[in-house]
Amino acid sequence: MELVRYLFDNFYTKNQLLDKANVDEGRLLELQDLEVMPRASYSLEISIQCDSFFGAYEASENSEFYSRGYLSWVNILLSLEKVEDAKQIFKDRYCQQLESLREDGIYSNNPKLNSELELTLDSEWKYFLDGTYGLCTKNGLPEQIASKEISILIASDFLDCGLIDGQGRKKLIKIIDLLDDVSSYFAPHERASSSRQKYINELRLRYDLISLSGKGNP
């Protein structure tokens, strides 16, 4: 199945994550219960039915899939004297990415990233912990989360636009390229309604855009 292939190609199973982080399942669950470690982005129930000379056989297995970027986050948590510091580390890295993007000319005046930034950070932390950003960004880490948020805020302004001038096209290409760099490709059943479809594929098609890296319409 294409879904199964996508998950195994792009994520770690829980056992793979545990092995690579050299941590046991109990410690992982403890970190999740302490609300410092993201939960799985996908849970897959696989049922098997087999019939042979020996008769019918049925089995089922549940597998959890984690963003591969979470390996580095586990290692950070294991190095902390107080795991409660993890939330501030997340916020600091998120804000540092916003500042880095601003220096590159990418910024938004939307209140979510200005006067309401602290509320946004608390909200982003919750999405991070429930595994949402492990699903919709390539590594699930604060830098890509910040890049995705600001890209979508800016790209949204172009959804209801008509014609755009040369400067507008250059800005939009830069924003879509950034979003393309950090956005996951999504599982097959999610793609048609995904943010990648809405803010990357459809905007490139609408404005006939070629990215700075040479990518064009889907």
Tab-separated table of C-alpha atoms in Angstrom:
chain	number	residue	atom	x	y	z
A	1	MET	CA	0.000	0.000	0.000
A	2	GLU	CA	1.166	3.507	-0.818
A	3	LEU	CA	0.282	4.752	2.678
A	4	VAL	CA	2.424	2.117	4.373
A	5	ARG	CA	5.330	2.852	2.043
A	6	TYR	CA	5.034	6.592	2.725
A	7	LEU	CA	5.108	6.089	6.488
A	8	PHE	CA	8.072	3.718	6.518
A	9	ASP	CA	10.007	5.898	4.059
A	10	ASN	CA	9.514	9.169	5.956
A	11	PHE	CA	9.046	8.358	9.640
A	12	TYR	CA	10.523	6.285	12.425
A	13	THR	CA	8.409	3.631	14.054
A	14	LYS	CA	8.345	3.889	17.825
A	15	ASN	CA	10.800	1.013	18.104
A	16	GLN	CA	13.176	2.641	15.638
A	17	LEU	CA	13.044	5.903	17.577
A	18	LEU	CA	13.695	4.097	20.853
A	19	ASP	CA	16.645	2.186	19.397
A	20	LYS	CA	18.264	5.251	17.833
A	21	ALA	CA	17.779	7.350	20.970
A	22	ASN	CA	18.916	4.485	23.201
A	23	VAL	CA	15.930	4.982	25.482
A	24	ASP	CA	13.260	2.569	26.669
A	25	GLU	CA	9.544	2.862	26.055
A	26	GLY	CA	8.834	3.688	29.673
A	27	ARG	CA	11.051	6.769	29.541
A	28	LEU	CA	9.460	7.906	26.272
A	29	LEU	CA	5.980	7.605	27.784
A	30	GLU	CA	7.150	9.470	30.874
A	31	LEU	CA	8.431	12.374	28.750
A	32	GLN	CA	5.128	12.445	26.883
A	33	ASP	CA	3.162	12.443	30.127
A	34	LEU	CA	5.316	15.343	31.334
A	35	GLU	CA	4.241	17.180	28.149
A	36	VAL	CA	7.710	17.786	26.780
A	37	MET	CA	7.871	15.075	24.093
A	38	PRO	CA	5.596	14.940	21.021
A	39	ARG	CA	3.285	12.005	20.537
A	40	ALA	CA	3.168	9.954	17.368
A	41	SER	CA	1.961	11.686	14.222
A	42	TYR	CA	0.379	8.527	12.798
A	43	SER	CA	-1.021	5.374	14.315
A	44	LEU	CA	-1.462	2.524	11.856
A	45	GLU	CA	-3.554	-0.562	12.502
A	46	ILE	CA	-2.574	-3.389	10.160
A	47	SER	CA	-4.798	-6.460	9.888
A	48	ILE	CA	-3.568	-9.658	8.256
A	49	GLN	CA	-5.710	-12.474	6.919
A	50	CYS	CA	-4.060	-15.589	5.562
A	51	ASP	CA	-5.426	-18.878	4.299
A	52	SER	CA	-3.285	-21.950	3.645
A	53	PHE	CA	-3.222	-25.733	3.931
A	54	PHE	CA	-3.068	-25.270	7.713
A	55	GLY	CA	-6.216	-23.164	7.742
A	56	ALA	CA	-7.123	-19.542	8.224
A	57	TYR	CA	-4.954	-17.131	10.184
A	58	GLU	CA	-5.716	-13.597	11.323
A	59	ALA	CA	-3.577	-11.056	13.181
A	60	SER	CA	-3.456	-7.329	13.753
A	61	GLU	CA	-0.697	-4.988	14.797
A	62	ASN	CA	-0.609	-1.310	15.734
A	63	SER	CA	2.409	0.786	14.808
A	64	GLU	CA	3.150	4.378	15.798
A	65	PHE	CA	5.135	6.651	13.503
A	66	TYR	CA	7.234	9.604	14.647
A	67	SER	CA	8.880	12.397	12.701
A	68	ARG	CA	12.545	11.602	12.185
A	69	GLY	CA	13.422	15.042	13.509
A	70	TYR	CA	12.149	13.965	16.916
A	71	LEU	CA	15.318	11.974	17.464
A	72	SER	CA	17.247	15.206	18.044
A	73	TRP	CA	14.484	16.446	20.354
A	74	VAL	CA	14.667	13.284	22.473
A	75	ASN	CA	18.419	13.764	22.776
A	76	ILE	CA	17.890	17.349	23.969
A	77	LEU	CA	15.399	16.191	26.583
A	78	LEU	CA	17.759	13.516	27.846
A	79	SER	CA	20.510	16.108	28.272
A	80	LEU	CA	18.426	18.540	30.344
A	81	GLU	CA	18.677	18.749	34.115
A	82	LYS	CA	15.086	19.983	34.173
A	83	VAL	CA	12.923	18.760	31.304
A	84	GLU	CA	10.493	21.580	32.085
A	85	ASP	CA	12.997	23.835	30.294
A	86	ALA	CA	12.010	22.177	27.006
A	87	LYS	CA	9.096	24.525	26.372
A	88	GLN	CA	11.337	27.586	26.626
A	89	ILE	CA	13.883	25.960	24.318
A	90	PHE	CA	11.094	25.406	21.793
A	91	LYS	CA	9.968	29.043	22.050
A	92	ASP	CA	13.514	30.405	21.801
A	93	ARG	CA	14.270	28.381	18.684
A	94	TYR	CA	10.951	29.397	17.113
A	95	CYS	CA	11.644	33.100	17.756
A	96	GLN	CA	15.229	32.825	16.550
A	97	GLN	CA	13.945	31.413	13.267
A	98	LEU	CA	11.483	34.291	12.905
A	99	GLU	CA	14.340	36.733	13.437
A	100	SER	CA	16.535	34.914	10.932
A	101	LEU	CA	13.739	35.059	8.350
A	102	ARG	CA	13.187	38.760	9.055
A	103	GLU	CA	16.851	39.393	8.313
A	104	ASP	CA	16.253	37.632	5.001
A	105	GLY	CA	13.352	39.950	4.220
A	106	ILE	CA	10.594	37.533	5.213
A	107	TYR	CA	8.286	38.961	7.856
A	108	SER	CA	4.619	39.451	8.581
A	109	ASN	CA	2.730	42.204	10.392
A	110	ASN	CA	0.025	39.732	11.383
A	111	PRO	CA	-0.733	40.084	15.129
A	112	LYS	CA	-0.164	36.336	15.567
A	113	LEU	CA	3.572	36.905	15.145
A	114	ASN	CA	3.704	40.287	16.840
A	115	SER	CA	1.378	41.487	19.609
A	116	GLU	CA	-0.100	37.983	20.028
A	117	LEU	CA	3.191	36.113	19.680
A	118	GLU	CA	3.161	34.637	23.180
A	119	LEU	CA	-0.305	33.194	22.614
A	120	THR	CA	0.865	31.818	19.270
A	121	LEU	CA	3.876	30.159	20.886
A	122	ASP	CA	1.683	28.453	23.484
A	123	SER	CA	-0.616	27.219	20.723
A	124	GLU	CA	2.286	26.024	18.569
A	125	TRP	CA	3.732	24.144	21.544
A	126	LYS	CA	0.466	22.243	21.973
A	127	TYR	CA	0.359	21.293	18.286
A	128	PHE	CA	3.997	20.246	18.541
A	129	LEU	CA	3.244	17.973	21.497
A	130	ASP	CA	0.255	16.268	19.891
A	131	GLY	CA	2.335	15.323	16.845
A	132	THR	CA	0.593	17.616	14.367
A	133	TYR	CA	3.787	19.268	13.159
A	134	GLY	CA	5.483	15.909	12.834
A	135	LEU	CA	2.833	15.229	10.218
A	136	CYS	CA	2.840	18.492	8.265
A	137	THR	CA	6.508	19.566	8.354
A	138	LYS	CA	9.484	17.530	7.226
A	139	ASN	CA	11.242	17.332	10.596
A	140	GLY	CA	8.640	18.566	13.103
A	141	LEU	CA	11.113	20.916	14.814
A	142	PRO	CA	10.652	24.569	15.916
A	143	GLU	CA	12.502	26.145	12.991
A	144	GLN	CA	10.344	24.466	10.370
A	145	ILE	CA	7.200	25.130	12.387
A	146	ALA	CA	8.003	28.865	12.497
A	147	SER	CA	8.821	28.899	8.785
A	148	LYS	CA	5.570	27.142	7.934
A	149	GLU	CA	3.474	29.475	10.066
A	150	ILE	CA	4.878	32.693	8.641
A	151	SER	CA	4.809	31.346	5.083
A	152	ILE	CA	1.137	30.435	5.324
A	153	LEU	CA	0.239	33.782	6.879
A	154	ILE	CA	1.893	35.616	3.983
A	155	ALA	CA	0.693	33.209	1.288
A	156	SER	CA	-2.881	33.560	2.555
A	157	ASP	CA	-2.838	37.207	1.514
A	158	PHE	CA	-2.402	36.098	-2.097
A	159	LEU	CA	-5.313	33.644	-2.150
A	160	ASP	CA	-7.919	36.314	-2.888
A	161	CYS	CA	-5.687	38.495	-5.047
A	162	GLY	CA	-6.234	39.041	-8.729
A	163	LEU	CA	-3.218	40.070	-10.745
A	164	ILE	CA	0.059	40.626	-8.941
A	165	ASP	CA	2.941	42.817	-10.061
A	166	GLY	CA	6.576	41.827	-10.517
A	167	GLN	CA	7.508	42.512	-6.909
A	168	GLY	CA	4.509	40.559	-5.726
A	169	ARG	CA	5.507	37.593	-7.863
A	170	LYS	CA	9.056	37.633	-6.504
A	171	LYS	CA	7.776	37.765	-2.926
A	172	LEU	CA	5.293	34.970	-3.504
A	173	ILE	CA	7.881	32.748	-5.186
A	174	LYS	CA	10.213	33.208	-2.216
A	175	ILE	CA	7.466	32.409	0.272
A	176	ILE	CA	6.247	29.343	-1.608
A	177	ASP	CA	9.800	28.054	-1.954
A	178	LEU	CA	10.273	28.386	1.809
A	179	LEU	CA	7.010	26.585	2.449
A	180	ASP	CA	7.982	23.895	-0.045
A	181	ASP	CA	11.270	23.359	1.789
A	182	VAL	CA	9.640	22.735	5.164
A	183	SER	CA	6.272	21.161	4.313
A	184	SER	CA	5.840	17.420	4.302
A	185	TYR	CA	4.392	15.670	1.261
A	186	PHE	CA	1.570	14.254	3.388
A	187	ALA	CA	0.112	10.789	3.288
A	188	PRO	CA	-1.671	9.898	0.027
A	189	HIS	CA	-5.189	10.238	1.470
A	190	GLU	CA	-4.366	13.689	2.910
A	191	ARG	CA	-2.801	15.391	-0.084
A	192	ALA	CA	-5.866	16.810	-1.807
A	193	SER	CA	-6.897	18.771	1.306
A	194	SER	CA	-3.409	19.530	2.621
A	195	SER	CA	-1.729	22.896	3.127
A	196	ARG	CA	0.805	21.849	0.469
A	197	GLN	CA	-1.994	21.578	-2.084
A	198	LYS	CA	-3.612	24.868	-1.069
A	199	TYR	CA	-0.592	27.104	-0.558
A	200	ILE	CA	2.028	25.575	-2.849
A	201	ASN	CA	0.471	23.670	-5.713
A	202	GLU	CA	-2.602	25.850	-6.224
A	203	LEU	CA	-0.784	29.178	-5.871
A	204	ARG	CA	1.964	28.094	-8.282
A	205	LEU	CA	-0.699	27.034	-10.752
A	206	ARG	CA	-2.815	30.161	-10.316
A	207	TYR	CA	0.058	32.577	-10.901
A	208	ASP	CA	2.069	30.326	-13.235
A	209	LEU	CA	5.107	30.463	-10.976
A	210	ILE	CA	8.517	28.885	-11.373
A	211	SER	CA	10.416	28.662	-8.111
A	212	LEU	CA	13.928	29.961	-7.546
A	213	SER	CA	15.063	26.338	-7.412
A	214	GLY	CA	13.440	25.568	-10.760
A	215	LYS	CA	10.295	23.910	-9.484
A	216	GLY	CA	7.164	24.774	-11.355
A	217	ASN	CA	3.523	23.849	-11.496
A	218	PRO	CA	2.521	20.455	-10.106
